[in-house]
mmCIF file of C-alpha atoms in Angstrom:
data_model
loop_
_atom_site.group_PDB
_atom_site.id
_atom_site.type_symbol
_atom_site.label_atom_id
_atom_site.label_comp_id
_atom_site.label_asym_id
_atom_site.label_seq_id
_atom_site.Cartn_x
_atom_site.Cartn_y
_atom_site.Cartn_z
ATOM 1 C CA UNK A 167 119.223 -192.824 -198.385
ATOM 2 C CA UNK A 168 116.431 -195.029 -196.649
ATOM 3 C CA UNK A 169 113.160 -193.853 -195.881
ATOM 4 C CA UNK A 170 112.351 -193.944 -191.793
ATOM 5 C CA UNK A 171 109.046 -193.400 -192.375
ATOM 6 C CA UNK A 172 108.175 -196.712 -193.494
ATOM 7 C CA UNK A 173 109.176 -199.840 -192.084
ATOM 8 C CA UNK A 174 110.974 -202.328 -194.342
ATOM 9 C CA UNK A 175 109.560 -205.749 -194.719
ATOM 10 C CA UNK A 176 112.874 -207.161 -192.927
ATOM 11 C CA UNK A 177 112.055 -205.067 -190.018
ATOM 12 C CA UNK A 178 108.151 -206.099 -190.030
ATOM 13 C CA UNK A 179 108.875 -209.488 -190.214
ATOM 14 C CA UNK A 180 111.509 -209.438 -187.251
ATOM 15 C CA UNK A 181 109.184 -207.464 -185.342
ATOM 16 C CA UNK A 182 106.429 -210.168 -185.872
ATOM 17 C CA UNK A 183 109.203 -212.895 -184.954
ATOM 18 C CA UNK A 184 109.742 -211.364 -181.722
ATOM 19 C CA UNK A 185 106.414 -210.664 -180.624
ATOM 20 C CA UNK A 186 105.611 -214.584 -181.645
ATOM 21 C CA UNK A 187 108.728 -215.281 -179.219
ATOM 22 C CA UNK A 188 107.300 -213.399 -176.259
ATOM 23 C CA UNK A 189 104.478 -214.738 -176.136
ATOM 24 C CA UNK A 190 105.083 -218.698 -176.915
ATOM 25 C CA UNK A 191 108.026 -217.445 -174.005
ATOM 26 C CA UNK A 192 104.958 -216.214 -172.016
ATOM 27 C CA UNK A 193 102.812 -219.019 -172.492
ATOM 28 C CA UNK A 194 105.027 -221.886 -171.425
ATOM 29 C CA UNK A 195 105.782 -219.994 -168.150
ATOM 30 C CA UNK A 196 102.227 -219.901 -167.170
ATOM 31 C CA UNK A 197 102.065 -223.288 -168.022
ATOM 32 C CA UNK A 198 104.179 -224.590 -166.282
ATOM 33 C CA UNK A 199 103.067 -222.283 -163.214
ATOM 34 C CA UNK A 200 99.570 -223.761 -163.796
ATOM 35 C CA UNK A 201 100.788 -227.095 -163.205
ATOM 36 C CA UNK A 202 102.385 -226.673 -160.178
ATOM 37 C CA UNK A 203 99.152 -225.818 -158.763
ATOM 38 C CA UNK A 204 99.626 -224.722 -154.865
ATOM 39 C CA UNK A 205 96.571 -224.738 -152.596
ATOM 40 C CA UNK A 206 94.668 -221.697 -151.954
ATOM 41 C CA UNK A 207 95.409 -220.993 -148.082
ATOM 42 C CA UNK A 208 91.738 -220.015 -146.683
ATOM 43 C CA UNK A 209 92.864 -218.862 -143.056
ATOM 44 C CA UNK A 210 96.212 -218.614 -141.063
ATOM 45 C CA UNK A 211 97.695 -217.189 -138.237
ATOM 46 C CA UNK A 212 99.554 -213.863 -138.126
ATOM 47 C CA UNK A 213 103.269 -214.722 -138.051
ATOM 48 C CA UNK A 214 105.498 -213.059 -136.112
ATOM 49 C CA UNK A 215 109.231 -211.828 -136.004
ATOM 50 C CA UNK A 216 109.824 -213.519 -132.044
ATOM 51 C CA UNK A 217 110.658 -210.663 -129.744
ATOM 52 C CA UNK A 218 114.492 -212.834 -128.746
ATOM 53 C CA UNK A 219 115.094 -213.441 -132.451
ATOM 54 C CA UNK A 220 114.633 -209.774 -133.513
ATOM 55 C CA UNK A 221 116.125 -207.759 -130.118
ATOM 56 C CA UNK A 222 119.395 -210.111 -130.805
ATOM 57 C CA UNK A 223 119.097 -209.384 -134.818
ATOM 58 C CA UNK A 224 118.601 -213.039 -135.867
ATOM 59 C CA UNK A 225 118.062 -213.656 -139.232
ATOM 60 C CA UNK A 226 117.608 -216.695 -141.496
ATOM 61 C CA UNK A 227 115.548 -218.983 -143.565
ATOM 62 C CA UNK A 228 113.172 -222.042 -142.326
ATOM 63 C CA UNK A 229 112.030 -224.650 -144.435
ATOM 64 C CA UNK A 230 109.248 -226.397 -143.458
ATOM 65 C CA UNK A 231 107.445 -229.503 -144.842
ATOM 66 C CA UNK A 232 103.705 -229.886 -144.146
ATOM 67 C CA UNK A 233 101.196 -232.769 -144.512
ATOM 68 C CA UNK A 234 98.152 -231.763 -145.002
ATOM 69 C CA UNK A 235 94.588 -233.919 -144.711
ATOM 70 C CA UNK A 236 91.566 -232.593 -145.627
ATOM 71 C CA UNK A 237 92.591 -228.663 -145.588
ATOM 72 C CA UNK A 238 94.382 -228.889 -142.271
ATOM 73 C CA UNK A 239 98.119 -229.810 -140.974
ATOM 74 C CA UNK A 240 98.806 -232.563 -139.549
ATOM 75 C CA UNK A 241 102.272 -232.635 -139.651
ATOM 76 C CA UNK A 242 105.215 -230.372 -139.721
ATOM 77 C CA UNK A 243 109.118 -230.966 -140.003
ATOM 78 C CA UNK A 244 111.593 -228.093 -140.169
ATOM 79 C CA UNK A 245 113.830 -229.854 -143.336
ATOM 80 C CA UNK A 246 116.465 -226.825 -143.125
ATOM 81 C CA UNK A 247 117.578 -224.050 -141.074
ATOM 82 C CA UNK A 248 119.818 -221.152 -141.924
ATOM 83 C CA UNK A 249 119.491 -219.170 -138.768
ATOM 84 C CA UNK A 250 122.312 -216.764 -138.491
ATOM 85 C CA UNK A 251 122.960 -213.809 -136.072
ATOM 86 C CA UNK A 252 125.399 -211.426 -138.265
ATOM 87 C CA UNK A 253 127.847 -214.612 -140.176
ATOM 88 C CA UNK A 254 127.453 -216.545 -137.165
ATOM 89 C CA UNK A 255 125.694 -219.507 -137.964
ATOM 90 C CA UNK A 256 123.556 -220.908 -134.882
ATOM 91 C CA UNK A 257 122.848 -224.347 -134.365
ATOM 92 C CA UNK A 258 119.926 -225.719 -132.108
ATOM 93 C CA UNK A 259 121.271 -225.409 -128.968
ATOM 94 C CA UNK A 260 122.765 -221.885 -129.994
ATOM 95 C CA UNK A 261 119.368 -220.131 -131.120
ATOM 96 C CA UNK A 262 118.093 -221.546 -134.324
ATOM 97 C CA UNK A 263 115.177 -222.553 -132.255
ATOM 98 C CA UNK A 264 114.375 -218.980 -132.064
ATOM 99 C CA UNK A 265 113.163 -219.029 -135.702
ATOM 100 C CA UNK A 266 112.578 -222.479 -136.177
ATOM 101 C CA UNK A 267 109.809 -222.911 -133.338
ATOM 102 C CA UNK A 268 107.688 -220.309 -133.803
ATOM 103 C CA UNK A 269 107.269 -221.087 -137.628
ATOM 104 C CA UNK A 270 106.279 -224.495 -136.934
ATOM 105 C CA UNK A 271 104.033 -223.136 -134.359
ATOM 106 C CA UNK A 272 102.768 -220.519 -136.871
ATOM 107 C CA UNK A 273 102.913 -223.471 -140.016
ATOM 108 C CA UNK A 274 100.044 -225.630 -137.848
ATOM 109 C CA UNK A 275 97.553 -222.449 -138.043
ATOM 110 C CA UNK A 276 97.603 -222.732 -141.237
ATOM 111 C CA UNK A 277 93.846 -223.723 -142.928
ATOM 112 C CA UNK A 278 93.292 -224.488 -146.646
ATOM 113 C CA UNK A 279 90.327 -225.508 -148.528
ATOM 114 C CA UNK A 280 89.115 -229.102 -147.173
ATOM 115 C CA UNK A 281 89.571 -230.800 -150.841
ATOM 116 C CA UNK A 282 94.061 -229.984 -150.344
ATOM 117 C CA UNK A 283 95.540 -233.017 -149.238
ATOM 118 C CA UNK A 284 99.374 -234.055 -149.623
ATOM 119 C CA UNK A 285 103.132 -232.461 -148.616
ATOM 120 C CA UNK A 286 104.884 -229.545 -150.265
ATOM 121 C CA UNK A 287 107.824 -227.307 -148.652
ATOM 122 C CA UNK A 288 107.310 -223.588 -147.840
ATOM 123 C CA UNK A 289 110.141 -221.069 -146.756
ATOM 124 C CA UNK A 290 109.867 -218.513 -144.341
ATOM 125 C CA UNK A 291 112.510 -215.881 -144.087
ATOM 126 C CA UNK A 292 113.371 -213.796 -141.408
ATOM 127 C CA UNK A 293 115.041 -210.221 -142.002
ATOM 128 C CA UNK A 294 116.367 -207.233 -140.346
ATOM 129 C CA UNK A 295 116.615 -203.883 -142.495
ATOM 130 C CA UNK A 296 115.872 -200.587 -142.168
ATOM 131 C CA UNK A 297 116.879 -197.547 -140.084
ATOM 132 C CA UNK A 298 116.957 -198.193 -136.331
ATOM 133 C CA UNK A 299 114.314 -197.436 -134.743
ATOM 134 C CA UNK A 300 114.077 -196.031 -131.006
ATOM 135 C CA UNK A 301 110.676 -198.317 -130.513
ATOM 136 C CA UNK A 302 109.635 -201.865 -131.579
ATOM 137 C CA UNK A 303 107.802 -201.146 -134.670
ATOM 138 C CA UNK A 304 105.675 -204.044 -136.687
ATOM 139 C CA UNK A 305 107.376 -206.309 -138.961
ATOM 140 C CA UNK A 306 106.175 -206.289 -142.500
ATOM 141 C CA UNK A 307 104.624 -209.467 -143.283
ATOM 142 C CA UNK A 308 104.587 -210.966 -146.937
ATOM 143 C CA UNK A 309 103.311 -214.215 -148.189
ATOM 144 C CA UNK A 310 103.909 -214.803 -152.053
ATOM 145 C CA UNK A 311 101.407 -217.088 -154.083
ATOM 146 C CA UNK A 312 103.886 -219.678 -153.501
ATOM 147 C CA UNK A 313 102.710 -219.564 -150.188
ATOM 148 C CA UNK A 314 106.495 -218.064 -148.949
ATOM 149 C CA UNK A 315 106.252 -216.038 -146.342
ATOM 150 C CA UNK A 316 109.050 -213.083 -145.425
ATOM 151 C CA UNK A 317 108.916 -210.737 -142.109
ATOM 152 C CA UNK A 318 111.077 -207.864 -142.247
ATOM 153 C CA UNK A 319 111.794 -206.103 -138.913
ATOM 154 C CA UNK A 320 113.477 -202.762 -138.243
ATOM 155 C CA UNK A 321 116.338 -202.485 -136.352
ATOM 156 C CA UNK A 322 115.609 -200.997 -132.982
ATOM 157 C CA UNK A 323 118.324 -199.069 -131.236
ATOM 158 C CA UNK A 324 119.566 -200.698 -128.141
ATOM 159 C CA UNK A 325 119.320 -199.496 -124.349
ATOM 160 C CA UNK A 326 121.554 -198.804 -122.312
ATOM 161 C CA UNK A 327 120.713 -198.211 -118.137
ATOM 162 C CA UNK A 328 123.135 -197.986 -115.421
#
């Protein structure tokens, strides 16, 4: 019969392996976090969900690459566009510009400190979820430390007049 009182010295010493695993796990994360180092953003524009884009339920993903020069953009090119409405995939001159437009527009308000200079890619993501609603309501707005940003609309139930 063992004793489950004490701890054996095989359990001790797998216990201590683990906990030495976690945390040289732990450590090379934040490492390599740290050395992907992505500006500070010190002021920006509110984005928005567009008014088109969320009455006909467009979703998607924009990609957007930005120059910046001495804290501010001076340049902005959408690099990829998954704009769907439902599984239809829309194309330019179907409605991607509905999403792709106004986060360009939104991209260039963008202000970080003056020392940032150089190009990275940030993703902005566009979703409808929720219950419908029977009035526009205010998307919520996230932006991650990785400077992605994701607006989630509600639904709002459509109108019918005769």
């Amino acid at each position: 019969m063992t004793n489950l009182s004490k701890p054996s010295v095989t359990n001790k010493c797998l216990c201590a392996l683990l906990f030495a695993l976690s945390l040289a796990c732990f450590a090379q994360v934040n490492s390599s976090k740290s050395s992907q180092d992505v500006p500070r953003v010190i002021s920006a524009g509110l984005p928005r969900y567009p008014p088109i884009a969320e009455a006909a339920r467009v979703t998607g993903r924009v990609t957007v690459r930005l120059t910046v020069k001495s804290g501010k953009v001076v340049k902005t090119e959408v690099i990829n566009a998954d704009v769907r409405n439902g599984s239809h995939i829309l194309l330019p001159q179907t409605g991607s510009h509905w999403l792709t437009v106004p986060t360009e527009e939104n991209v260039k308000s963008w202000q970080f400190e003056s020392s940032v200079n150089g190009t990275f890619a940030v993703n902005y993501i566009y979703e409808i979820s929720g219950t419908e609603s029977d009035n526009p309501t205010n998307p919520k707005i996230e932006i991650l430390p990785s400077l992605d940003v994701t607006i989630t609309a509600r639904p709002v139930k459509p109108t019918v007049n005769y």
